[in-house]
Amino acid sequence: MQFKSLCLSLVLSTISFLNFAQLATDSLPDKARPKIGLVLSGGGAKGFAHVGVLKVIDELGIPIDYIAGTSMGGLIGGFYAIGYSAVDIEKMILSQNWENLLSDNVSRKFVPIYEKKDFERYILSFPIKPKGIQLPSGIVGGQNVINLFERLTIEYHDQTDFNKLPIPFLCIATDLETGKAVVLDKGYLPLAMRASMAIPTFFSPVEIDGKLLADGGMINNFPVKELINMGADIIIGVDVQSGVKSKKELKSILDIMNQTVSLMALNNFKDNLKYCDIYIKPKIDEYTVGSFQDADSLIHRGEAIAQTFIPTLLDLKKKYNLEKKKLKAYVPPCDSSTYFIKDVEVNGLNEVSYSLLYGKLNLEMNSNVSLYKLQDGINRVYGSRYFDRVDFQMKGEEEKTLIVNVKERTTKRFNVGLHYDSDNNAAVLLNTTFRNKLKSGSRLSFDLKLAENPRFKTTYTVDNGLKPGLNVEAEFNDSQVDAFEDGKKLASYDFNYLKFDVNTHSIFRESYSFGLGGKIEYYNINSEFTTLDLLDSRDEDYYFTYYAFLNLDSHDKAYYPKTGMSLYGEYKLVTNNGFKLDGMNRPASVAYLKFQKAISVSSAFTVYPKFYGRVVWGKNIPNFYMSYTGGIDQTDYFDIQMPFVGLERMELASINSFVFRADFQYELFRNNYLILKTNAGKLVEDVNDALTQGEWIRGIGLTYSYNSLIGPIEFSLMYSDKKNGISNYVNLGFWF
């Protein structure tokens, strides 16, 4: 009996011990189950398919213990590692304007008003280094990309050890000096993600810890071994690479770039693939690394292929009793998110003054600053055109230190513009621009226009914001202008113009400026026809002019704007000797007003009303200061010219001119526009009789336009009641 009791006690004790052991095992799940690692390959836009796979992994509750990625895989993996769900990443991807994001473009509203004219007129721009003109290190510097990463990871700016993220993470880059793969598992997360995706020739490389880094896909596009070294036991791999293409399939520069990367990383990929337990390859062969506009369908393709792996993933979950740990969800920041900024530190300033940068940043210290206001400040600093890159980092718990990292733009640049139009024929613009000469925040520019109508202009500008700045200009213009009568061309003459101009001005919120100035103007007309009414008894003269001006430009784009307005108003006094005009006891007065406003009726349709007015007071007004109406070019070489659709350039002469115009702009499809241009004008000799006297003129035009990389390509058909028949007009390239 005692023996039976002893055996029973022993059995019960054994069962109790086993139950305790099981409970102990359950309480230590990290030691009881294998660790799951997720590897995401690079592949440009095709990497969006990763998100679809992650959506299925989230829905099944599969825990991910480690993440490694390259290029686009590194970006998506980085966001997932800090707590973004697959659905959050999907929303972020679909909400982006990828054309703008994958460029260094900044909204015109952040560009100082004196820079707006130059903002969209060059097709090529090169830095001038001590050894001469050099090509940039990449087509895109990555300004908008790094700003997006910094915004979306703002709560993890302080975390420099990626193993301590909610999910330990690493990404791969390539050291351009040694050609070796670099594992990025520490540092500044947004910069590491940016380095991993720096596709050579397209994106500029990134310097981290003294190494110049580019896209990791060149060496290791499927970092499985690195994931195993982190501690992963089971590897789920998602591969969006195209693989090696045949010569018949290499049809574009993107195909060739992708092929180059694939060949370089091929051996590494084959080796890594051996260690992958679950290999998922979405069916996306018809897409390219540049298919950013197909994000929605790529995500769907990833989700579709992952659904075929549901039984495999569920078997894995059941076999190891996998349960997803409840991680703290990362709440994406929004424009209204605020941060208490105690101080600002700036890294990278050499020639540009701290006061200029701080003034552009326009943030109040020791106060809560919204993310929207912070981003606007960063955009204003970058839009100043003094920097190639401006990024930021937040450090601290409750009270933040804002660290602004800048890379100063090369102070010397060589720029090239190309243009053709029916009035002026072909032209090449050569420009050199120097910054911070004599004074920080200054800009010295030289323009040489090579054409039938050559032009030279040099400008020195000092920007002091609201404090008065300085602008000095010297210009020479040799132009051929035609004389008309009853719509028929009678003759051509050379119109030479020389100007020296000095003004002081103030700038308000980047889009407004006002100021006072004076200039000396010299006019010379040469023609073998001496009977033209256009010519005065003298064919040359010079004048001293004093003026005041107001300038406003808030258009979202220089060409085909959909929002914003522009206004330029000027009043000037014209004299021969500095005090009066010959034959008069007082100087002549000239007032000029140009107003344009873009009204967006829908996403595709914009109404663009415009007004041009020029009024001259006084007797014995020189012909040089009369108003000449006609032409649709967008240059402002002469402020005596009034644009008018349907007439030749400067076709009609009058003392005063008023033009009322409305453009009806419809975007047929991306960057292709059909524009109906209507205008009516009144030419008046005496402004006091403008309501009862004068001649009305009318015109209409229809323009088809394509907004290309080299500028607008336009073809117009026009009609005016002052001419017989329909005329045409062609314009190619940016105006300058």
XYZ file of C-alpha atoms in Angstrom:
736
model
C 0.000 0.000 0.000
C 2.816 2.338 0.875
C 4.519 1.405 -2.384
C 1.377 2.324 -4.362
C 1.125 5.641 -2.518
C 4.767 6.349 -3.265
C 4.292 5.606 -6.980
C 1.194 7.791 -7.123
C 3.044 10.665 -5.456
C 5.912 10.269 -7.933
C 3.552 10.372 -10.940
C 1.762 13.435 -9.605
C 5.054 15.174 -8.953
C 6.234 14.419 -12.485
C 3.019 15.799 -13.977
C 3.304 18.928 -11.837
C 6.909 19.416 -12.942
C 5.980 19.046 -16.607
C 3.129 21.530 -16.223
C 5.486 23.982 -14.540
C 8.010 23.517 -17.313
C 5.328 24.169 -19.893
C 4.237 27.313 -18.052
C 7.833 28.454 -17.878
C 8.186 27.861 -21.588
C 4.999 29.778 -22.311
C 6.255 32.684 -20.245
C 9.424 32.876 -22.361
C 8.128 32.735 -25.924
C 11.249 34.390 -27.388
C 13.322 31.378 -26.291
C 10.698 28.818 -27.117
C 10.068 29.620 -30.769
C 12.263 30.335 -33.795
C 12.788 33.948 -34.782
C 11.194 35.092 -38.043
C 13.214 37.315 -40.345
C 11.829 39.261 -43.320
C 14.064 40.287 -46.216
C 12.830 42.755 -48.849
C 14.766 43.196 -52.083
C 15.308 46.367 -54.048
C 13.593 46.994 -57.352
C 12.606 50.659 -57.601
C 8.885 51.210 -57.932
C 8.322 47.455 -58.137
C 9.138 47.415 -54.424
C 5.607 48.675 -53.786
C 4.609 45.017 -54.127
C 6.284 44.465 -50.736
C 3.414 46.355 -49.140
C 0.869 43.885 -50.516
C 2.827 40.992 -48.994
C 3.032 42.810 -45.659
C -0.741 43.317 -45.681
C -1.267 39.550 -45.792
C 1.392 38.987 -43.094
C -0.395 41.513 -40.876
C -3.798 39.922 -41.493
C -2.487 36.467 -40.533
C -0.792 37.805 -37.405
C 2.638 36.443 -38.362
C 5.255 38.009 -36.036
C 8.314 39.553 -37.678
C 11.346 39.646 -35.398
C 13.952 41.101 -37.760
C 13.848 43.048 -41.025
C 16.560 43.594 -43.619
C 16.102 45.396 -46.899
C 17.856 47.038 -49.803
C 16.821 50.158 -51.717
C 13.002 50.276 -51.892
C 12.946 47.195 -49.656
C 14.993 49.164 -47.147
C 12.537 52.062 -47.225
C 9.450 49.952 -46.685
C 11.255 47.781 -44.159
C 12.370 50.863 -42.233
C 8.850 52.225 -41.943
C 7.509 48.804 -40.903
C 10.281 48.471 -38.309
C 9.264 51.624 -36.427
C 5.615 50.604 -36.170
C 3.880 51.562 -39.397
C 1.329 48.947 -40.409
C 1.174 47.747 -43.993
C -2.051 49.729 -44.431
C -0.330 52.890 -43.131
C 2.514 52.427 -45.624
C 0.012 51.844 -48.421
C -1.800 55.100 -47.602
C 1.497 56.967 -47.515
C 2.587 55.593 -50.901
C -0.720 56.296 -52.638
C -0.876 59.852 -51.293
C 2.476 60.912 -52.771
C 3.056 62.986 -55.888
C 5.891 60.790 -57.126
C 6.871 63.063 -59.996
C 7.501 65.880 -57.534
C 8.967 63.641 -54.825
C 11.575 62.151 -57.162
C 12.860 65.591 -58.070
C 14.412 68.502 -56.259
C 11.570 70.814 -57.165
C 10.285 73.172 -54.522
C 7.044 75.107 -54.797
C 7.478 78.550 -56.342
C 5.866 80.085 -53.269
C 9.087 79.331 -51.351
C 11.357 80.912 -53.972
C 12.258 84.602 -53.382
C 10.508 86.838 -55.859
C 13.715 88.081 -57.499
C 14.634 84.419 -58.208
C 11.269 83.419 -59.691
C 12.137 84.688 -63.176
C 15.186 82.427 -63.277
C 13.463 79.477 -61.620
C 12.247 77.893 -64.870
C 14.319 79.092 -67.805
C 17.391 76.808 -67.931
C 17.525 73.274 -69.304
C 21.061 72.627 -68.021
C 22.873 73.822 -64.907
C 26.441 72.925 -63.923
C 28.583 73.848 -60.920
C 31.812 75.679 -61.694
C 34.613 74.134 -59.647
C 38.304 75.147 -59.534
C 38.992 72.654 -62.327
C 36.194 74.021 -64.497
C 32.590 73.151 -65.226
C 31.611 69.794 -63.726
C 28.645 67.477 -64.126
C 26.528 66.902 -61.002
C 26.935 63.641 -59.038
C 23.320 62.736 -59.802
C 20.324 63.956 -61.734
C 18.430 64.343 -58.453
C 19.937 65.464 -55.162
C 17.146 63.869 -53.147
C 15.933 66.952 -51.281
C 12.250 66.026 -51.308
C 12.936 62.364 -50.538
C 15.018 63.019 -47.418
C 12.496 65.592 -46.179
C 9.698 63.011 -46.501
C 11.700 60.374 -44.604
C 12.528 62.853 -41.838
C 8.912 63.859 -41.502
C 7.601 60.280 -41.372
C 10.199 59.039 -38.848
C 10.290 62.125 -36.655
C 9.654 60.243 -33.382
C 12.736 58.075 -33.977
C 15.272 60.777 -34.843
C 16.968 60.142 -31.498
C 17.266 56.366 -31.908
C 20.677 55.689 -33.438
C 20.753 51.913 -32.796
C 18.428 50.228 -35.293
C 18.504 47.033 -33.192
C 16.503 48.933 -30.590
C 13.674 49.845 -32.960
C 10.343 48.070 -32.307
C 11.540 45.549 -34.894
C 15.340 45.349 -35.269
C 16.289 46.575 -38.731
C 19.157 47.002 -41.141
C 19.531 48.133 -44.737
C 22.305 47.760 -47.284
C 24.277 50.409 -49.168
C 27.345 50.289 -51.420
C 30.641 52.018 -50.651
C 31.506 53.703 -53.959
C 35.180 53.926 -53.031
C 35.759 50.233 -52.209
C 32.847 48.597 -54.049
C 31.865 46.697 -50.894
C 28.453 46.336 -49.312
C 27.888 48.378 -46.145
C 25.459 47.246 -43.454
C 23.580 50.238 -42.023
C 22.245 49.217 -38.615
C 22.970 52.410 -36.721
C 23.041 56.170 -37.254
C 20.321 58.528 -38.481
C 17.489 56.361 -39.837
C 16.218 58.697 -42.612
C 19.746 59.169 -43.959
C 20.427 55.420 -43.898
C 17.225 54.758 -45.854
C 18.134 57.507 -48.322
C 21.640 56.052 -48.830
C 20.291 52.558 -49.496
C 18.156 53.841 -52.407
C 20.699 56.185 -54.017
C 20.575 54.702 -57.532
C 23.839 55.757 -59.249
C 23.565 58.574 -61.822
C 19.940 59.205 -60.837
C 20.323 60.056 -57.137
C 23.372 61.762 -55.705
C 25.314 59.496 -53.319
C 25.186 60.087 -49.543
C 28.151 60.533 -47.223
C 27.904 58.659 -43.895
C 30.845 58.278 -41.495
C 33.285 59.348 -44.188
C 31.990 56.816 -46.735
C 30.322 57.801 -49.994
C 27.321 55.480 -50.233
C 24.945 54.551 -53.037
C 22.241 51.962 -53.730
C 22.989 48.664 -51.974
C 21.342 46.740 -54.788
C 24.563 46.936 -56.792
C 26.257 44.458 -54.431
C 23.671 42.828 -52.175
C 20.038 43.165 -53.190
C 18.746 40.283 -51.043
C 20.514 40.448 -47.629
C 19.518 37.058 -46.178
C 22.838 36.275 -44.478
C 22.782 39.632 -42.699
C 19.320 38.731 -41.399
C 20.613 35.391 -40.089
C 23.470 37.208 -38.351
C 20.881 39.336 -36.583
C 19.402 36.143 -35.088
C 16.713 35.055 -37.542
C 15.998 31.319 -37.717
C 13.339 31.285 -40.428
C 13.619 33.609 -43.436
C 10.688 34.956 -45.429
C 12.040 36.588 -48.564
C 10.186 38.869 -50.967
C 11.961 39.387 -54.290
C 10.843 42.101 -56.726
C 13.949 42.073 -58.920
C 13.457 41.735 -62.647
C 16.213 39.260 -63.162
C 18.510 39.297 -66.160
C 16.842 40.415 -69.418
C 17.691 39.451 -72.968
C 19.050 42.060 -75.380
C 15.618 42.316 -77.029
C 14.103 43.311 -73.686
C 16.596 46.127 -73.037
C 14.602 48.935 -74.586
C 15.069 51.931 -72.268
C 17.617 53.575 -70.015
C 15.690 52.255 -67.008
C 15.964 48.712 -68.375
C 19.706 49.132 -68.822
C 20.188 50.614 -65.344
C 18.182 47.779 -63.798
C 20.140 45.187 -65.814
C 23.438 46.667 -64.633
C 22.372 46.421 -60.992
C 21.021 42.878 -61.468
C 24.251 41.602 -63.061
C 26.439 43.097 -60.329
C 24.405 41.508 -57.529
C 23.536 38.230 -59.291
C 26.091 35.955 -57.588
C 25.278 37.343 -54.155
C 21.594 36.813 -54.800
C 22.005 33.153 -55.801
C 24.037 32.496 -52.670
C 21.546 34.239 -50.370
C 18.577 32.498 -51.958
C 19.810 29.125 -50.609
C 19.103 30.263 -47.055
C 15.582 31.547 -47.731
C 12.847 29.308 -46.216
C 9.808 30.965 -47.836
C 10.510 32.687 -51.156
C 7.815 35.014 -52.501
C 8.205 36.529 -55.967
C 5.328 38.740 -57.198
C 4.374 38.506 -60.869
C 5.331 42.013 -61.970
C 7.515 41.485 -65.045
C 5.556 44.030 -67.103
C 6.432 46.811 -64.652
C 9.720 48.720 -64.468
C 11.776 50.314 -61.726
C 10.175 53.619 -62.790
C 6.502 52.533 -62.592
C 5.749 54.867 -59.684
C 2.369 55.820 -61.116
C 1.295 52.157 -60.902
C 1.688 51.937 -57.121
C -1.891 50.769 -56.553
C -1.684 47.838 -58.982
C 1.795 46.843 -57.764
C 0.543 46.655 -54.174
C -2.377 44.541 -55.409
C 0.018 42.181 -57.236
C 2.032 41.731 -54.047
C -1.099 40.993 -52.063
C -2.299 38.501 -54.689
C 0.914 36.453 -54.654
C 1.058 36.509 -50.840
C -2.461 35.078 -50.651
C -1.235 31.964 -52.466
C 1.206 31.491 -49.560
C -1.485 31.668 -46.880
C -1.512 27.875 -46.281
C 2.293 27.870 -45.954
C 2.270 30.810 -43.573
C -0.559 29.327 -41.492
C 1.328 26.009 -41.238
C 4.348 27.948 -39.999
C 2.226 29.792 -37.466
C 0.579 26.583 -36.226
C 3.779 24.540 -36.132
C 5.592 26.993 -33.874
C 2.526 28.407 -32.112
C 3.407 31.877 -33.396
C 1.656 34.872 -31.896
C 2.324 38.417 -32.986
C 3.517 40.634 -30.173
C 1.498 43.750 -29.615
C 3.845 46.516 -30.676
C 3.094 50.149 -30.068
C 1.506 51.405 -33.285
C 3.319 54.344 -34.806
C 0.976 57.249 -35.375
C 2.080 59.074 -38.531
C 2.627 62.793 -37.891
C 0.297 65.297 -39.523
C 0.626 68.975 -40.393
C -0.866 70.015 -37.061
C 1.547 67.884 -34.975
C 3.482 70.266 -32.708
C 6.936 70.114 -31.131
C 8.449 72.372 -28.485
C 11.650 73.727 -30.016
C 14.094 75.103 -27.488
C 17.077 75.732 -29.732
C 18.360 75.502 -33.310
C 21.743 74.145 -34.360
C 23.025 74.494 -37.919
C 25.671 72.306 -39.553
C 27.355 73.003 -42.884
C 27.401 76.813 -43.082
C 30.558 78.327 -44.555
C 29.808 81.242 -46.863
C 26.105 81.802 -46.187
C 25.339 83.731 -43.017
C 23.420 82.222 -40.103
C 21.127 85.256 -40.048
C 20.021 84.632 -43.654
C 19.219 80.987 -42.914
C 17.527 81.756 -39.608
C 15.450 84.486 -41.238
C 14.270 82.076 -43.949
C 13.507 79.420 -41.329
C 11.269 81.931 -39.512
C 10.653 79.827 -36.384
C 10.054 81.151 -32.894
C 12.221 79.519 -30.251
C 10.937 78.251 -26.881
C 7.501 77.632 -28.305
C 5.420 74.916 -29.910
C 5.988 74.719 -33.656
C 3.720 72.779 -35.984
C 5.195 70.315 -38.440
C 3.559 72.338 -41.224
C 5.383 75.507 -40.183
C 8.649 73.625 -39.758
C 8.375 72.122 -43.244
C 7.582 75.547 -44.707
C 10.701 76.914 -43.048
C 12.871 74.133 -44.476
C 11.343 74.749 -47.923
C 12.065 78.499 -47.691
C 15.704 77.817 -46.811
C 16.025 75.414 -49.755
C 14.041 77.720 -52.037
C 16.538 80.522 -51.375
C 18.767 78.708 -53.924
C 21.809 78.950 -51.641
C 21.754 75.244 -50.766
C 21.805 71.915 -52.612
C 20.338 70.098 -49.616
C 18.540 71.135 -46.430
C 17.447 68.456 -43.957
C 16.527 68.447 -40.295
C 16.687 66.297 -37.175
C 14.831 66.569 -33.868
C 16.691 65.652 -30.673
C 15.431 65.568 -27.116
C 12.404 64.346 -25.217
C 9.864 67.047 -24.377
C 12.039 70.026 -25.294
C 13.528 69.539 -28.743
C 16.714 70.808 -30.318
C 16.215 71.329 -34.033
C 19.334 70.417 -35.988
C 19.416 71.784 -39.531
C 21.997 70.199 -41.836
C 22.798 72.066 -45.048
C 25.013 71.530 -48.035
C 25.830 74.891 -49.535
C 25.220 75.211 -53.229
C 28.342 75.783 -55.286
C 28.587 79.556 -55.405
C 29.487 79.526 -59.098
C 27.180 77.973 -61.694
C 26.990 77.854 -65.453
C 23.487 77.627 -66.932
C 22.190 77.058 -70.462
C 18.804 77.867 -71.976
C 17.425 77.151 -75.468
C 14.432 78.799 -77.121
C 12.684 79.324 -80.432
C 9.605 81.345 -81.339
C 8.129 82.739 -84.530
C 8.922 86.365 -83.640
C 12.481 86.058 -82.353
C 13.678 82.836 -84.033
C 16.250 80.608 -82.321
C 18.232 81.748 -79.301
C 20.743 80.318 -76.823
C 21.107 81.728 -73.326
C 24.437 81.408 -71.531
C 24.394 82.396 -67.881
C 26.901 82.414 -65.070
C 25.731 83.063 -61.529
C 27.920 83.784 -58.511
C 26.622 83.946 -54.964
C 27.924 85.590 -51.804
C 30.184 88.009 -53.653
C 31.111 91.013 -51.479
C 28.220 90.201 -49.132
C 26.492 87.084 -47.803
C 23.104 86.670 -49.429
C 24.172 88.407 -52.633
C 23.770 87.174 -56.197
C 25.801 88.255 -59.250
C 24.470 87.100 -62.618
C 25.611 87.496 -66.235
C 23.267 86.735 -69.157
C 24.381 86.453 -72.771
C 21.658 85.790 -75.317
C 23.031 84.531 -78.633
C 20.463 85.200 -81.351
C 19.490 87.481 -84.223
C 18.438 89.868 -81.456
C 21.357 89.550 -78.993
C 21.175 90.732 -75.430
C 23.560 91.113 -72.511
C 22.541 91.733 -68.942
C 24.329 91.711 -65.619
C 22.593 91.905 -62.244
C 23.854 92.216 -58.682
C 21.238 91.646 -55.970
C 21.421 91.666 -52.183
C 18.466 90.115 -50.369
C 17.812 91.472 -46.871
C 14.195 90.385 -46.549
C 12.062 93.212 -45.160
C 15.178 95.287 -44.603
C 16.010 97.298 -47.730
C 18.115 95.351 -50.198
C 19.994 96.427 -53.294
C 19.609 95.637 -56.989
C 21.988 96.928 -59.681
C 21.468 96.114 -63.377
C 23.220 96.921 -66.622
C 21.678 95.775 -69.897
C 22.248 96.029 -73.629
C 19.624 94.858 -76.116
C 19.932 94.847 -79.899
C 16.522 94.027 -81.338
C 14.954 94.022 -84.761
C 11.465 95.482 -84.702
C 9.037 95.620 -87.631
C 6.847 98.533 -88.659
C 3.278 97.833 -89.847
C 0.448 99.690 -91.492
C -3.046 98.197 -91.892
C -1.701 94.789 -90.909
C 1.052 94.820 -93.530
C 4.746 94.893 -92.744
C 6.384 98.012 -94.195
C 9.931 97.814 -92.909
C 12.314 96.598 -90.237
C 14.651 98.618 -88.111
C 17.311 98.056 -85.468
C 16.272 99.082 -82.006
C 19.220 99.376 -79.615
C 18.597 99.805 -75.927
C 21.100 100.415 -73.120
C 20.151 100.668 -69.452
C 21.825 101.197 -66.093
C 19.415 100.669 -63.201
C 19.743 100.910 -59.407
C 16.949 100.265 -56.917
C 16.407 99.466 -53.284
C 13.658 97.047 -52.376
C 12.067 95.057 -49.575
C 10.772 91.488 -49.839
C 7.799 90.209 -47.854
C 6.977 86.493 -47.564
C 8.950 85.525 -50.675
C 6.152 86.630 -53.042
C 5.944 90.406 -52.557
C 8.453 93.158 -53.164
C 8.279 96.912 -53.387
C 10.902 99.560 -53.884
C 12.263 102.773 -55.371
C 14.872 103.237 -58.047
C 16.424 105.256 -60.803
C 17.860 104.406 -64.195
C 19.582 105.876 -67.207
C 18.176 104.655 -70.534
C 19.700 105.111 -73.980
C 17.701 104.436 -77.163
C 19.013 104.249 -80.711
C 17.039 103.470 -83.871
C 18.713 102.728 -87.212
C 16.725 102.339 -90.422
C 17.193 103.147 -94.091
C 13.545 104.266 -94.138
C 13.268 107.887 -93.013
C 9.553 108.357 -93.650
C 8.290 106.051 -90.937
C 6.047 107.735 -88.377
C 7.754 105.691 -85.703
C 10.966 107.662 -85.990
C 11.401 110.965 -84.230
C 13.431 113.786 -85.753
C 16.286 112.288 -83.814
C 17.058 108.590 -83.961
C 18.774 108.402 -80.561
C 18.463 109.903 -77.111
C 19.001 109.133 -73.442
C 16.742 109.680 -70.444
C 16.957 109.801 -66.649
C 14.057 107.937 -65.064
C 12.877 107.647 -61.455
C 10.395 104.963 -60.499
C 8.501 103.151 -57.761
C 7.257 99.593 -58.151
C 5.187 96.868 -56.512
C 5.718 93.260 -57.546
C 3.697 90.218 -56.495
C 3.944 86.640 -57.745
C 2.234 83.743 -55.968
C 1.636 81.445 -58.960
C 2.193 77.774 -58.220
C 3.949 77.333 -61.588
C 5.612 79.687 -64.032
C 3.869 77.951 -66.935
C 0.239 76.806 -66.957
C -0.480 77.790 -63.338
C -3.610 76.561 -61.614
C -3.488 78.780 -58.544
C -2.008 82.103 -57.496
C -1.739 85.535 -59.011
C 0.856 87.979 -60.255
C 0.834 91.752 -60.313
C 3.435 94.268 -61.401
C 2.735 97.953 -61.035
C 5.156 100.767 -61.816
C 5.054 104.544 -61.861
C 7.966 106.481 -63.321
C 9.047 110.008 -64.151
C 10.936 110.470 -67.430
C 13.400 113.348 -67.855
C 16.171 114.418 -70.223
C 18.400 116.045 -67.670
C 17.292 114.660 -64.343
C 14.638 117.326 -63.639
C 12.419 117.799 -66.684
C 11.730 116.709 -70.247
C 12.839 118.867 -73.169
C 10.132 121.342 -74.139
C 8.298 120.884 -70.832
C 8.579 122.432 -67.422
C 8.079 119.055 -65.757
C 8.934 115.427 -66.455
C 6.635 113.007 -68.284
C 4.793 110.333 -66.297
C 4.312 106.685 -67.226
C 2.150 104.191 -65.313
C 2.158 100.495 -66.096
C 0.086 97.658 -64.632
C 0.094 93.925 -65.355
C -2.294 91.631 -63.506
C -2.895 87.885 -63.921
C -4.844 85.454 -61.747
C -5.253 81.688 -62.138
C -8.689 80.422 -61.090
C -8.930 76.640 -60.851
C -12.464 75.569 -61.794
C -11.577 71.866 -61.622
C -8.456 69.726 -61.531
C -8.215 70.019 -65.332
C -9.842 73.370 -66.148
C -8.381 76.778 -65.264
C -9.617 80.253 -66.133
C -6.812 82.790 -66.380
C -7.973 86.442 -66.599
C -5.311 89.056 -67.389
C -5.050 92.810 -67.708
C -2.315 94.989 -69.183
C -2.492 98.751 -69.016
C -0.049 101.522 -69.902
C -0.765 105.234 -69.511
C 1.503 108.164 -70.468
C 0.983 111.798 -69.357
C 2.691 114.855 -70.758
C 3.419 116.707 -73.961
C 6.020 115.926 -76.589
C 6.180 112.291 -75.473
C 9.184 110.635 -77.167
C 8.351 107.804 -79.535
C 10.573 105.618 -77.395
C 7.978 105.898 -74.602
C 4.829 105.282 -76.607
C 2.888 102.037 -76.100
C 3.310 99.299 -78.703
C 0.625 96.615 -78.724
C 0.973 93.120 -80.209
C 2.671 89.751 -79.793
C 2.211 86.916 -77.308
C 5.777 86.369 -76.149
C 6.435 86.370 -72.414
C 9.616 88.430 -72.331
C 9.845 91.851 -70.738
C 12.875 93.281 -72.530
C 10.955 96.493 -73.202
C 8.288 97.833 -70.871
C 6.760 99.648 -73.855
C 5.391 96.383 -75.262
C 1.783 95.311 -74.559
C 1.010 91.642 -75.357
C -1.953 90.986 -77.653
C -3.072 87.681 -79.194
C -3.697 87.978 -82.935
C -1.248 90.782 -83.703
C 2.403 90.740 -84.637
C 4.935 91.794 -82.044
C 4.656 95.559 -81.298
C 2.396 95.981 -84.342
C 0.247 98.958 -83.244
C 1.583 102.192 -81.741
C -0.406 104.505 -79.469
C 0.123 106.753 -76.483
C -1.995 104.649 -74.124
C -3.017 101.016 -74.354
C -5.380 98.786 -72.351
C -5.681 95.047 -72.946
C -8.290 92.784 -71.352
C -7.611 89.084 -71.806
C -8.925 85.704 -70.623
C -7.279 82.326 -71.218
C -9.351 79.167 -70.820
C -6.879 76.389 -70.083
C -7.836 72.705 -70.162
C -5.399 69.898 -69.369
C -6.336 67.140 -71.811
C -3.989 64.699 -70.117
C -0.793 65.006 -68.137
C 1.220 68.062 -69.316
C -0.879 68.460 -72.489
C -3.047 71.569 -72.699
C -5.606 73.105 -75.006
C -5.917 76.847 -74.384
C -8.436 79.286 -75.821
C -7.054 82.845 -75.625
C -9.389 85.805 -76.075
C -8.512 89.476 -75.740
C -9.830 92.932 -76.473
C -7.851 96.139 -76.315
C -8.341 99.855 -76.537
C -5.758 102.210 -77.990
C -6.135 105.787 -76.791
C -4.215 108.966 -77.547
C -5.542 110.996 -74.604
C -6.277 109.042 -71.456
C -8.827 111.672 -70.396
C -10.973 110.631 -73.374
C -10.520 106.896 -72.851
C -14.234 106.270 -72.276
C -15.440 108.095 -75.391
C -12.496 108.056 -77.786
C -9.957 105.533 -79.007
C -9.915 102.398 -81.105
C -11.112 98.977 -79.984
C -9.224 95.929 -81.264
C -10.092 92.259 -80.825
C -8.241 88.984 -81.151
C -8.552 85.284 -80.436
C -6.194 82.319 -80.451
C -6.224 78.557 -79.921
C -3.076 76.933 -78.561
C -2.069 73.315 -78.172
C 0.796 72.953 -75.734
C 2.976 70.272 -74.234
C 4.896 71.173 -71.087
C 8.118 69.254 -71.723
C 11.402 68.918 -69.858
C 12.887 71.632 -72.076
C 9.923 73.953 -71.559
C 6.601 74.622 -73.297
C 6.163 73.361 -76.856
C 3.280 75.357 -78.325
C 1.490 75.804 -81.611
C -1.102 78.576 -81.918
C -3.626 79.681 -84.524
C -4.688 83.338 -84.161
C -7.090 85.848 -85.637
C -7.551 89.601 -85.178
C -10.009 92.065 -86.638
C -6.990 94.208 -87.604
C -5.615 91.567 -89.968
C -6.872 89.495 -92.881
C -6.815 85.751 -92.428
C -5.487 83.434 -89.730
C -1.884 83.579 -88.552
C 0.130 80.963 -86.671
C 2.706 81.105 -83.920
C 5.225 78.512 -82.708
C 7.074 78.516 -79.398
C 9.653 75.955 -78.195
C 11.371 76.007 -74.814
C 11.544 78.166 -71.706
C 11.276 81.921 -72.175
C 14.292 84.074 -71.360
